[in-house]
Coordinates of C-alpha atoms in Angstrom, one line a residue:
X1 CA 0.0 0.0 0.0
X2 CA 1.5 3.3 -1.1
X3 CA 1.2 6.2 1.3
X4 CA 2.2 9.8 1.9
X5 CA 4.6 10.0 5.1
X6 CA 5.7 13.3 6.7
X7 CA 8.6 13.5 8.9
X8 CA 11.0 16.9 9.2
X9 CA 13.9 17.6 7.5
X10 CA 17.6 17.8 8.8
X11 CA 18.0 20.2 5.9
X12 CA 17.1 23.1 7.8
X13 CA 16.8 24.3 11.5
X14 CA 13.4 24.6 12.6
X15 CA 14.5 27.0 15.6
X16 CA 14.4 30.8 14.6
X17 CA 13.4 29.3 11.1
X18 CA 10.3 31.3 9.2
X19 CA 10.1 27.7 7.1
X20 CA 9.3 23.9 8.0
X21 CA 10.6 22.0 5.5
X22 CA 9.3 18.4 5.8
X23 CA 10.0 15.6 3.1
X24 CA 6.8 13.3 1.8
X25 CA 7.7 9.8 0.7
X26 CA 5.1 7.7 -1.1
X27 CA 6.5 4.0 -0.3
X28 CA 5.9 2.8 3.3
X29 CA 9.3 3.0 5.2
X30 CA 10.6 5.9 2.6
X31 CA 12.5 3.6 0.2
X32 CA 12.9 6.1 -2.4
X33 CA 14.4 9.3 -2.1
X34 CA 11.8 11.6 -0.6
X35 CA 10.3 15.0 -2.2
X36 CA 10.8 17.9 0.2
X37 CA 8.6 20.7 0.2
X38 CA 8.0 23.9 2.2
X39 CA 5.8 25.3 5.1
X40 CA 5.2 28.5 6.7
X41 CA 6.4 27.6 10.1
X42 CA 3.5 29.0 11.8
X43 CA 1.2 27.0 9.8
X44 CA 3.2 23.6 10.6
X45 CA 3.5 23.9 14.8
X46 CA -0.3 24.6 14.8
X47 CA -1.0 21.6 14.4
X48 CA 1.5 20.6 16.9
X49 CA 1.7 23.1 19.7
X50 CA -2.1 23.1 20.4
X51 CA -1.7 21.8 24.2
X52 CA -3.6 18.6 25.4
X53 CA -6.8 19.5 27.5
X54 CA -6.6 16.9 29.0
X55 CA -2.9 17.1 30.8
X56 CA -2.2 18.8 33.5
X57 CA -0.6 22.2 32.3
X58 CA 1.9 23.7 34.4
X59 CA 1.6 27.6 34.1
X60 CA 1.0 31.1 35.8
X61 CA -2.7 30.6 36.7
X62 CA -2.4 26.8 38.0
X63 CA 0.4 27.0 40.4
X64 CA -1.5 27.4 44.1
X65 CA -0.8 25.9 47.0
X66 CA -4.1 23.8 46.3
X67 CA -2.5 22.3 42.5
X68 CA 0.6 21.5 44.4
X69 CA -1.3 18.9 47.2
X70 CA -3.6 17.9 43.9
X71 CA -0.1 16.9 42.6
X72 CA 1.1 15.2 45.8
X73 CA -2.4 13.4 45.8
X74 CA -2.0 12.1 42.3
X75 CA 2.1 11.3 43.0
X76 CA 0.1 8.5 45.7
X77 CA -2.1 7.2 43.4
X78 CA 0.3 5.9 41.5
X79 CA -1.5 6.3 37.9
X80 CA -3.5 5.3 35.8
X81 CA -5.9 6.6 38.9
X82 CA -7.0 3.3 40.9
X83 CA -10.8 3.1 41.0
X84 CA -12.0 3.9 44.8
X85 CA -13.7 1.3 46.8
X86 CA -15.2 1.3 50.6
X87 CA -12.7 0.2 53.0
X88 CA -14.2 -3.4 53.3
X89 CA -12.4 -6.6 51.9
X90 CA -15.8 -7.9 50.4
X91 CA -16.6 -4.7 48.7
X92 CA -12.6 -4.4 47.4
X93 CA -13.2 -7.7 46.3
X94 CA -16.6 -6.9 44.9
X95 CA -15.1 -4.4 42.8
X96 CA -12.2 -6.1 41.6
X97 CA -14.3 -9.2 40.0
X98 CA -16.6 -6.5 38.1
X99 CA -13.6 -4.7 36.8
X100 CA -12.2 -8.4 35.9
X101 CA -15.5 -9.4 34.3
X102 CA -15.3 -5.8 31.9
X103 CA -11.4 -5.7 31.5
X104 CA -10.8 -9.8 31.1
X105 CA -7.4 -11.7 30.9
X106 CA -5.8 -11.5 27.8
X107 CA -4.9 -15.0 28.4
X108 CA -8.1 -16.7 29.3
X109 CA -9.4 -14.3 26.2
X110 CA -6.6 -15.1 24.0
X111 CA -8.7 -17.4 21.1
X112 CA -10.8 -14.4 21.4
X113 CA -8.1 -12.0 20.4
X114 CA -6.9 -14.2 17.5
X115 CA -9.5 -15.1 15.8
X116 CA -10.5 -11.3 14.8
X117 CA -7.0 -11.3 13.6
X118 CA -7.4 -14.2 11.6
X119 CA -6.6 -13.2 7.8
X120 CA -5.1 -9.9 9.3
X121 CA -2.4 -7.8 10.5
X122 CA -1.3 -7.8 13.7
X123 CA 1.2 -4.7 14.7
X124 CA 2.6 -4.7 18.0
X125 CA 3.3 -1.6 20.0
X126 CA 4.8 -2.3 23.8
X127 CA 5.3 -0.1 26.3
X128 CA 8.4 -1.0 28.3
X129 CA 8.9 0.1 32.0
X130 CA 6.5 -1.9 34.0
X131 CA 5.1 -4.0 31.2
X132 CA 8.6 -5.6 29.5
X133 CA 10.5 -5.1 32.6
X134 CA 9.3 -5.0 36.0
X135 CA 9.2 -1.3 37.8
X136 CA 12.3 -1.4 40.0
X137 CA 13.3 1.1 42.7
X138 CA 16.5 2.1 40.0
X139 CA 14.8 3.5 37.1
X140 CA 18.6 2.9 35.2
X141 CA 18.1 -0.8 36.5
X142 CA 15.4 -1.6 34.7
X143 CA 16.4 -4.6 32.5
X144 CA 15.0 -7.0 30.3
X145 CA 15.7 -10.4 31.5
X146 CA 17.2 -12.7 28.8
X147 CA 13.6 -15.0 28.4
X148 CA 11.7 -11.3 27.9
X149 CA 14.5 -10.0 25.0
X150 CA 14.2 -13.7 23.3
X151 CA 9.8 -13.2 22.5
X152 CA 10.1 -9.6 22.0
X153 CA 12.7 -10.4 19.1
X154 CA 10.5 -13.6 18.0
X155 CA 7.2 -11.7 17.9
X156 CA 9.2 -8.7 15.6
X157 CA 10.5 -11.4 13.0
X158 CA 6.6 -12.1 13.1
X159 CA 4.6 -8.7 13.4
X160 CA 6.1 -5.3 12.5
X161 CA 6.6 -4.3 16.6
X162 CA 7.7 -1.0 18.2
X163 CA 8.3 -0.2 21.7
X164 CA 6.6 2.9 22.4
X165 CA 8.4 4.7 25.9
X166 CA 9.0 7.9 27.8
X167 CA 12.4 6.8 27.9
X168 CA 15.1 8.6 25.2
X169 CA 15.8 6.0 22.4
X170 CA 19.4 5.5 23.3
X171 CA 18.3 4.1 26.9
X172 CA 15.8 1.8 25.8
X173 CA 17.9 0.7 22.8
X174 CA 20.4 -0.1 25.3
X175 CA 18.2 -2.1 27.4
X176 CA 16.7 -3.8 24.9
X177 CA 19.5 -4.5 22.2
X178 CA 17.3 -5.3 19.7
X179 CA 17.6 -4.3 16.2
X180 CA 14.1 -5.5 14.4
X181 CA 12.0 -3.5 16.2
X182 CA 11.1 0.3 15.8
X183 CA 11.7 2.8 18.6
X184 CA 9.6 5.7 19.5
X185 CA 11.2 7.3 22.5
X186 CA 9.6 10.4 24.9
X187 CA 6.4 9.4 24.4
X188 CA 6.9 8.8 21.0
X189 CA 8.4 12.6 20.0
X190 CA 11.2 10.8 18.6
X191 CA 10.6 7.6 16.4
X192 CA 13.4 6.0 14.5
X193 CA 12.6 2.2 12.7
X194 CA 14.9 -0.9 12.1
X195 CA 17.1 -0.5 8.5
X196 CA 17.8 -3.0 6.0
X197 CA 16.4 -6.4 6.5
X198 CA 14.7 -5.8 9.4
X199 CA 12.3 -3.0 8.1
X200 CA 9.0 -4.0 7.1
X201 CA 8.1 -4.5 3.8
X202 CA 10.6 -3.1 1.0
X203 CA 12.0 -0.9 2.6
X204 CA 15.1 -0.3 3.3
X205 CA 15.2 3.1 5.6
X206 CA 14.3 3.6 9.3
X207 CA 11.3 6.2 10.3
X208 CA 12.4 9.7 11.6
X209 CA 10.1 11.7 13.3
X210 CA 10.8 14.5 15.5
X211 CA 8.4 16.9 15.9
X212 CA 9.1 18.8 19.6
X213 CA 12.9 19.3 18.3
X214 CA 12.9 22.8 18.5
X215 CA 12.4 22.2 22.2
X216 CA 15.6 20.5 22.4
X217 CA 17.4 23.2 24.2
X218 CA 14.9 24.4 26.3
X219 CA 14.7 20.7 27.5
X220 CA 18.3 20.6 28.3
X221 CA 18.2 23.9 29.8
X222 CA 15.3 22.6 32.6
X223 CA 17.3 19.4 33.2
X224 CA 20.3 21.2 34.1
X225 CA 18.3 23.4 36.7
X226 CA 16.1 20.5 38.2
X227 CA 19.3 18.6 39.1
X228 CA 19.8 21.5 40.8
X229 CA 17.1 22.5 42.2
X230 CA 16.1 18.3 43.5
X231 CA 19.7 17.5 44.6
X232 CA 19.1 18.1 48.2
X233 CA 15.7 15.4 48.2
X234 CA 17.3 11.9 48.6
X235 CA 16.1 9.6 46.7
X236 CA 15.1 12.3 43.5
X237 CA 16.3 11.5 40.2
X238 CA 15.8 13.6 37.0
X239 CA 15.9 11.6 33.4
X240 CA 16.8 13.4 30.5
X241 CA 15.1 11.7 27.7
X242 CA 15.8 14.2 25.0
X243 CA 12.5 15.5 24.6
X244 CA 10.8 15.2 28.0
X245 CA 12.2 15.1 31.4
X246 CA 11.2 12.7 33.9
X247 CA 11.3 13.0 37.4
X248 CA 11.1 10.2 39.6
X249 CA 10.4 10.0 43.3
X250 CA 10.2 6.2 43.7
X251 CA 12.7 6.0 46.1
X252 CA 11.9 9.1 48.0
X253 CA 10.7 9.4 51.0
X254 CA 6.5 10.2 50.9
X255 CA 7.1 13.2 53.7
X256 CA 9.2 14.8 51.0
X257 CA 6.6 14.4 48.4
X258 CA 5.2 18.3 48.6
X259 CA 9.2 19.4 48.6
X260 CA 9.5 17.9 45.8
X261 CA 6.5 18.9 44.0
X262 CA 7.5 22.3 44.6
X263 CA 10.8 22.4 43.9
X264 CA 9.2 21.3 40.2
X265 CA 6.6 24.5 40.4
X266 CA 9.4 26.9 41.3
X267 CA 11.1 25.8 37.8
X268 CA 7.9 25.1 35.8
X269 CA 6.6 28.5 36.3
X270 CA 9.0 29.9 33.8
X271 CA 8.8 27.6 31.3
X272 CA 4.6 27.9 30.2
X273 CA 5.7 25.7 26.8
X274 CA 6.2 23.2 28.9
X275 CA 3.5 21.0 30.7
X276 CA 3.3 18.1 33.4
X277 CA 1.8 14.5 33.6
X278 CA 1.8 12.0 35.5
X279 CA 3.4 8.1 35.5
X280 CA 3.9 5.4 37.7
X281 CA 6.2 7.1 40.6
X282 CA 7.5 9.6 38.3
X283 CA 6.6 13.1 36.8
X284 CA 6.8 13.9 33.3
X285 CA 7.8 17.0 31.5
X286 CA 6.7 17.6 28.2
X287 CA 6.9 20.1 25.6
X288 CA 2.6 21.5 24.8
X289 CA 2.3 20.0 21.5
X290 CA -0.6 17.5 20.9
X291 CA 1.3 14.5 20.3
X292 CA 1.6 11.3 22.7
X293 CA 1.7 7.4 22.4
X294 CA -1.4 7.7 20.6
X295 CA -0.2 9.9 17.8
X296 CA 2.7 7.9 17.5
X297 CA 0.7 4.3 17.2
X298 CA -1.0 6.7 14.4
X299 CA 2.0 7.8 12.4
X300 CA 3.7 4.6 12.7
X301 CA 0.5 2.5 11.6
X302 CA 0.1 5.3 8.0
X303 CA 4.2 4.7 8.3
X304 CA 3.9 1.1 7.5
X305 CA 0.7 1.6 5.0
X306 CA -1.7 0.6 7.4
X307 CA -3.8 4.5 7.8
X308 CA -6.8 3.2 6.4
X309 CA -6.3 -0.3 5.9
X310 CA -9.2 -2.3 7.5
X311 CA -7.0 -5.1 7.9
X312 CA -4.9 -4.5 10.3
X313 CA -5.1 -5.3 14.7
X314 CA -2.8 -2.9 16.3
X315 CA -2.4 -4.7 19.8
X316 CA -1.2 -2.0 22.5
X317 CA 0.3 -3.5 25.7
X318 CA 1.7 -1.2 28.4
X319 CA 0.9 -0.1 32.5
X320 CA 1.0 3.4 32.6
X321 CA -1.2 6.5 32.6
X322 CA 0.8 7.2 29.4
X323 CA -0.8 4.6 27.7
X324 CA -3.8 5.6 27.8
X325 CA -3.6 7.6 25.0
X326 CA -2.4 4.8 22.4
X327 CA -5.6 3.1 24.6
X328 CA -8.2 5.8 23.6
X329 CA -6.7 5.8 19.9
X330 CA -7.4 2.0 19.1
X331 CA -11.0 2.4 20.6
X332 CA -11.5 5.9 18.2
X333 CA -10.4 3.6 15.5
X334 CA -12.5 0.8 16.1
X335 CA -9.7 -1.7 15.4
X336 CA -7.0 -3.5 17.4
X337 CA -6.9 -4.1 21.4
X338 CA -5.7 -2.5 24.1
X339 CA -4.3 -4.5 27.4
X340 CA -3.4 -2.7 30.4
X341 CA -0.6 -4.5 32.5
X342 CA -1.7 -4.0 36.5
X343 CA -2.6 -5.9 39.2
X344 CA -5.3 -3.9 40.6
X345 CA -8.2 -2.3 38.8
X346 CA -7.6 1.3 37.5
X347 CA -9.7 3.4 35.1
X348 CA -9.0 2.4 31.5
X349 CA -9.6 2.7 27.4
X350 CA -8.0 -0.8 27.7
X351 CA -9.9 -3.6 26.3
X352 CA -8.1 -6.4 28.1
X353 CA -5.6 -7.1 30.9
X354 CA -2.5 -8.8 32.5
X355 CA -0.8 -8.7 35.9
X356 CA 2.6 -8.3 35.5
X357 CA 5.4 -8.7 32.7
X358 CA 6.0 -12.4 33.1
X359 CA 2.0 -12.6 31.6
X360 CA 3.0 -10.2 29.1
X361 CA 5.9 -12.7 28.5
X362 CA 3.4 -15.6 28.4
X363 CA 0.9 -13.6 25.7
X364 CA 3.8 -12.3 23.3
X365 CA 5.0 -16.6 23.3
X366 CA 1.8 -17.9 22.4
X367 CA 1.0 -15.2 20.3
X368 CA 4.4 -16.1 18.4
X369 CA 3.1 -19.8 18.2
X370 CA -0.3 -19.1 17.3
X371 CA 1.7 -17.4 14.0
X372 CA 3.8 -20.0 13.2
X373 CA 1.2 -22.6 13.5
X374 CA -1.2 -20.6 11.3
X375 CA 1.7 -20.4 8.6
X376 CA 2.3 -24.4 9.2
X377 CA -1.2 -24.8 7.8
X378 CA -2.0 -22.5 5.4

């Protein structure tokens, strides 16, 4: 399927630029040498800087003392927000079997999953902390074990399969070490695909997508003065992913919750192109343009020639508040699943669920066999 791909140009710098150029391609991966045409700049970021309503935006009118213990409230929850329930065992367990019976297994549903991929597509999109690896106290301890690297790898040399993160490419890459899969780091503001004979179809070029890159330096600016300004909070660690910063508190101490929260407002409220959300034990900093996991499971499905393909079952796995927007995408689009790794119900777009990465592990194997037996008889 031929289709038209955008991605922008390294021919010329977007920052202090009057001009976008962007480059159009009309084979999947860009396998031929792409056209490049011209945009007024102001036209282009429109359609990226319009900020998500439904984030949390950090600037001058939301910064009272009442946002910051809203912020300390959500930092408990833990996202995606658990669903509340009376203090009782019966009615926590009461709760949980209803969410169970509308959010199944994705194991005990698994035939169910398959057959409406039967004669289809399937593209794979993972998230990794918490759903390929476990959530350790160390975010730059968060490995892959050997068994989990071994699927992942099988299911891409079966399914075109990207790992969508808020992590920067490099550190995921580096966990990972895979080189058939596609990438799309900081919540997918910076997508880069497999070359050669791992791409998909004919191609022989990688994706590139970067649209937040003018915010490159403002990013590197904030990181600089949040290490800092969080120095002093053991426990604190700031992540520079390239295009977002993350800010974990998993190993700090709770009472220092509403320090650290407002060591983050005193910095924030300078920088009103920047916006906050929220992740498992960490805060996210991100640059207020309308693009998240979801418009990266967008781009990368019209990437591989799948935009309006009605054959195709994008299958979403991932634990975090950030995923819900890949979530909500697959259920706008009517096609594909989403499964939401947790333990304990939370509010979700998800269609499915599993515990913990080791049933992640367990889906991604059988869904590899379920492939290769299909091929075996057909």
């Amino acid at each position: 399927m031929m289709n038209q791909n955008v991605i922008v140009s390294d021919r010329k710098p977007i920052l202090g630029s009057k001009t976008i150029t962007v480059s159009g391609s009309s084979s999947p991966m860009f396998s031929s040498p792409p056209t490049y045409f011209t945009f007024p700049r102001r036209k282009f970021l429109e359609l990226l800087e319009a900020a998500d309503k439904n984030s949390t935006n950090i600037n001058k009118n939301n910064l009272g003392a009442g946002k910051i213990a809203s912020w300390v409230d959500s930092m408990r929850d833990s996202s995606p927000t658990r669903i509340r329930s009376s203090s009782h065992d019966s009615s926590d367990n009461d709760h949980k079997t209803s969410w169970i019976v509308q959010f199944p297994s994705a194991l005990n549903k698994f035939d169910e999953i398959v057959n409406a991929a039967k004669g289809k597509q399937i593209v794979m999109f993972l998230d990794y902390d918490g759903t390929l690896s476990p959530i350790v106290e160390d975010p730059d301890k968060a490995y892959i074990t050997h068994e989990m690297r071994e699927v992942v790898k099988n299911v891409a040399l079966n399914f075109p399969t990207a790992i969508v993160t808020g992590r920067s490419i490099d550190k995921v890459r580096g966990f990972v070490k895979l080189d058939e899969i596609y990438y799309a780091g900081s919540h997918g503001m910076d997508i880069e695909g497999p070359t050669n004979e791992y791409a998909y179809g004919e191609s022989n070029q990688g994706v590139l997508f970067q649209p937040a890159r003018e915010f490159v330096p403002m990013i590197e600016k904030l990181f600089k003065i949040l290490e800092e300004k969080t120095k002093w909070i053991p426990g604190a660690m700031v992540e520079n992913n390239k295009f977002c910063l993350s800010v974990h508190f998993r190993r700090v101490d709770e009472k220092r919750w509403t320090a650290l929260a407002e060591q983050v407002k005193s910095v924030l409220i300078d920088f009103p192109q920047l916006k906050l959300t929220q992740g498992r034990k960490v805060l996210e900093i991100r640059p207020t343009i309308k693009w998240d996991k979801g418009q990266a499971l967008n781009f990368l499905l019209k990437s591989l020639g799948f935009e309006k393909s009605e054959d195709v079952v994008p299958v979403y796995i991932g634990d975090d508040r950030t995923d819900e927007d890949a979530f909500k995408v697959l259920r706008e689009r009517g096609q594909g699943f989403g499964i939401l790794v947790s333990k304990v119900p939370k509010e979700t777009n998800a269609s499915y669920s599993l515990q913990d990465p080791s049933q992640v592990n367990e889906f991604l194997r059988r869904l590899v066999e379920w492939k290769r037996k299909t091929f075996e008889e057909a």
